[in-house]
XYZ file of N, CA and C in Angstrom:
285
model
N 307.426 206.044 25.298
C 306.624 207.241 25.294
C 307.513 208.458 25.453
N 307.112 209.501 24.821
C 307.888 210.731 24.858
C 307.800 211.367 26.240
N 308.789 212.169 26.565
C 308.808 212.851 27.849
C 307.700 213.900 27.954
N 307.108 214.295 26.842
C 306.067 215.322 26.847
C 304.668 214.719 26.737
N 304.531 213.449 27.089
C 303.234 212.798 26.938
C 302.244 213.157 28.037
N 302.688 213.790 29.105
C 301.785 214.177 30.180
C 302.044 215.630 30.577
N 301.056 216.231 31.241
C 301.199 217.626 31.660
C 301.241 217.720 33.186
N 301.221 218.929 33.703
C 301.342 219.149 35.148
C 300.172 218.535 35.926
N 298.965 218.635 35.399
C 297.813 218.032 36.068
C 297.982 216.517 36.147
N 298.455 215.914 35.057
C 298.696 214.470 35.055
C 299.699 214.086 36.140
N 300.771 214.862 36.262
C 301.767 214.582 37.299
C 301.165 214.714 38.692
N 300.316 215.713 38.880
C 299.647 215.869 40.182
C 298.769 214.672 40.493
N 298.049 214.184 39.507
C 297.200 212.998 39.700
C 298.058 211.809 40.108
N 299.143 211.581 39.381
C 300.029 210.454 39.687
C 300.654 210.606 41.073
N 301.043 211.816 41.435
C 301.642 212.047 42.749
C 300.626 211.818 43.875
N 299.386 212.236 43.676
C 298.345 211.999 44.685
C 298.151 210.502 44.888
N 298.064 209.752 43.803
C 297.874 208.303 43.914
C 299.066 207.644 44.610
N 300.273 208.056 44.247
C 301.471 207.471 44.860
C 301.568 207.848 46.333
N 301.326 209.109 46.660
C 301.431 209.581 48.036
C 300.407 208.907 48.937
N 299.216 208.646 48.414
C 298.162 208.012 49.197
C 298.260 206.482 49.158
N 299.335 205.967 48.583
C 299.588 204.524 48.494
C 298.493 203.788 47.734
N 297.940 204.430 46.712
C 296.947 203.788 45.849
C 297.700 203.038 44.748
N 298.269 201.882 45.145
C 299.130 201.128 44.241
C 298.570 199.760 43.879
N 297.350 199.483 44.304
C 296.706 198.230 43.902
C 295.199 198.447 43.861
N 294.497 197.461 43.316
C 293.062 197.649 43.083
C 292.248 197.808 44.363
N 292.743 197.329 45.487
C 292.023 197.474 46.752
C 292.197 198.849 47.378
N 293.270 199.541 47.044
C 293.569 200.836 47.649
C 293.353 202.000 46.691
N 292.582 201.790 45.643
C 292.354 202.846 44.666
C 291.584 204.026 45.241
N 291.605 205.121 44.488
C 290.909 206.345 44.895
C 289.899 206.725 43.817
N 288.782 207.294 44.240
C 287.790 207.780 43.286
C 288.245 209.136 42.738
N 287.589 209.571 41.669
C 287.895 210.879 41.089
C 287.666 211.980 42.121
N 286.577 211.886 42.887
C 286.305 212.902 43.911
C 287.369 212.915 45.000
N 287.849 211.753 45.412
C 288.902 211.691 46.421
C 290.197 212.309 45.898
N 290.513 212.036 44.656
C 291.713 212.619 44.046
C 291.574 214.130 43.950
N 290.420 214.577 43.497
C 290.200 215.995 43.263
C 290.246 216.807 44.557
N 289.782 216.243 45.646
C 289.752 216.977 46.918
C 290.863 216.515 47.865
N 291.903 215.923 47.344
C 292.984 215.344 48.151
C 293.636 216.359 49.085
N 293.822 217.574 48.646
C 294.551 218.566 49.436
C 293.698 219.220 50.516
N 292.439 218.836 50.626
C 291.598 219.315 51.710
C 290.434 220.157 51.228
N 289.430 220.234 52.078
C 288.214 220.976 51.746
C 288.457 222.466 51.609
N 289.427 222.989 52.349
C 289.687 224.423 52.318
C 290.644 224.829 51.201
N 291.154 223.864 50.448
C 292.066 224.130 49.327
C 291.307 224.007 48.012
N 291.788 224.658 46.959
C 291.111 224.520 45.667
C 291.231 223.096 45.121
N 290.256 222.704 44.311
C 290.286 221.391 43.673
C 291.431 221.349 42.665
N 291.879 220.142 42.332
C 292.930 220.012 41.319
C 292.479 220.575 39.979
N 291.230 220.271 39.604
C 290.723 220.674 38.300
C 289.209 220.521 38.294
N 288.574 221.060 37.251
C 287.147 220.811 37.069
C 286.956 219.315 36.813
N 285.880 218.754 37.334
C 285.675 217.307 37.230
C 285.733 216.771 35.793
N 285.085 217.417 34.799
C 285.172 216.875 33.437
C 286.605 216.826 32.902
N 287.384 217.851 33.211
C 288.775 217.870 32.763
C 289.588 216.797 33.471
N 289.358 216.614 34.768
C 290.066 215.594 35.524
C 289.739 214.205 34.977
N 288.468 213.953 34.680
C 288.065 212.655 34.118
C 288.734 212.416 32.763
N 288.819 213.447 31.950
C 289.476 213.330 30.643
C 290.957 212.975 30.816
N 291.625 213.637 31.749
C 293.045 213.367 31.981
C 293.239 211.958 32.545
N 292.312 211.513 33.396
C 292.392 210.157 33.955
C 292.250 209.111 32.858
N 291.336 209.344 31.911
C 291.195 208.412 30.784
C 292.484 208.355 29.972
N 293.118 209.508 29.782
C 294.389 209.546 29.056
C 295.484 208.783 29.780
N 295.592 208.979 31.095
C 296.592 208.256 31.882
C 296.326 206.756 31.859
N 295.046 206.385 31.866
C 294.679 204.971 31.797
C 295.085 204.376 30.451
N 294.848 205.099 29.373
C 295.192 204.579 28.044
C 296.711 204.482 27.855
N 297.476 205.310 28.568
C 298.942 205.249 28.491
C 299.528 204.200 29.434
N 298.685 203.602 30.281
C 299.148 202.554 31.185
C 299.744 203.058 32.484
N 299.555 204.339 32.807
C 300.096 204.891 34.042
C 299.177 204.643 35.232
N 297.881 204.459 34.994
C 296.933 204.117 36.045
C 296.028 203.001 35.539
N 295.410 202.306 36.462
C 294.443 201.258 36.149
C 293.220 201.442 37.026
N 292.112 200.851 36.601
C 290.900 200.879 37.414
C 290.978 199.821 38.492
N 290.530 200.210 39.688
C 290.456 199.278 40.805
C 289.029 198.796 40.981
N 288.716 198.329 42.177
C 287.362 197.873 42.454
C 286.458 199.087 42.626
N 285.180 198.894 42.375
C 284.220 199.995 42.481
C 283.984 200.364 43.943
N 283.755 201.649 44.160
C 283.343 202.163 45.458
C 281.879 202.546 45.308
N 281.004 201.632 45.627
C 279.568 201.698 45.379
C 279.361 201.797 43.864
N 279.168 203.001 43.317
C 278.985 203.134 41.863
C 280.158 203.842 41.193
N 281.103 204.343 41.961
C 282.232 205.099 41.405
C 283.412 204.186 41.106
N 284.076 204.433 39.976
C 285.311 203.725 39.669
C 286.410 204.231 40.587
N 287.335 203.356 40.934
C 288.534 203.774 41.648
C 289.726 203.557 40.725
N 290.802 204.255 41.012
C 292.001 204.178 40.181
C 293.227 204.031 41.071
N 294.221 203.333 40.540
C 295.491 203.204 41.244
C 296.628 203.366 40.252
N 297.795 203.753 40.756
C 298.953 203.983 39.913
C 299.647 202.649 39.636
N 300.120 202.468 38.425
C 300.810 201.243 38.026
C 302.318 201.408 38.200
N 303.052 200.333 37.983
C 304.520 200.398 38.019
C 305.038 201.395 36.980
N 304.401 201.406 35.790
C 304.804 202.379 34.760
C 304.599 203.805 35.254
N 303.492 204.036 35.956
C 303.225 205.355 36.501
C 304.242 205.747 37.554
N 304.593 204.799 38.416
C 305.602 205.072 39.444
C 306.963 205.368 38.807
N 307.304 204.616 37.773
C 308.562 204.877 37.067
C 308.540 206.233 36.383
N 307.382 206.609 35.836
C 307.268 207.882 35.113
C 307.524 209.068 36.021
N 307.066 208.988 37.274
C 307.292 210.091 38.205
C 308.537 209.857 39.067
N 309.263 208.770 38.755
C 310.490 208.436 39.497
C 310.219 208.358 40.999
N 309.148 207.631 41.373
C 308.732 207.503 42.774
C 309.724 206.664 43.546
N 310.130 207.153 44.697
C 311.074 206.417 45.546
C 310.457 206.066 46.889
N 309.175 205.914 46.910
C 308.478 205.566 48.143
C 308.271 206.742 49.074
N 308.448 207.941 48.580
C 308.246 209.136 49.387
C 309.477 209.592 50.141
N 310.606 208.909 49.937
C 311.849 209.309 50.605
C 312.411 210.555 49.971
N 312.620 211.586 50.763
C 313.128 212.849 50.229
C 314.634 212.808 50.009
N 315.320 211.851 50.611
C 316.778 211.789 50.508
C 317.267 211.238 49.180
N 316.423 210.525 48.468
C 316.858 209.877 47.231
C 316.476 210.674 46.011
């Protein structure tokens, strides 16, 4: 995949999933959890329809996968490809 296959919002989504340790189907996050990750007093990452569109794109590229449902909401987690794409080092700032 080309280096320009994702945008800044996509990177933010991947970083939220990685930072919150959403790396398997049991620890996935819903769209609402991702969107409000930075707190109630902070602005949302994006409008919900746009965020859902970007999530579908990341899913089709293999950077995220669907986890188990949270009542009726889908959850998502970052894949190994997604972690490699953002060069995740487990949150260590030294590397």
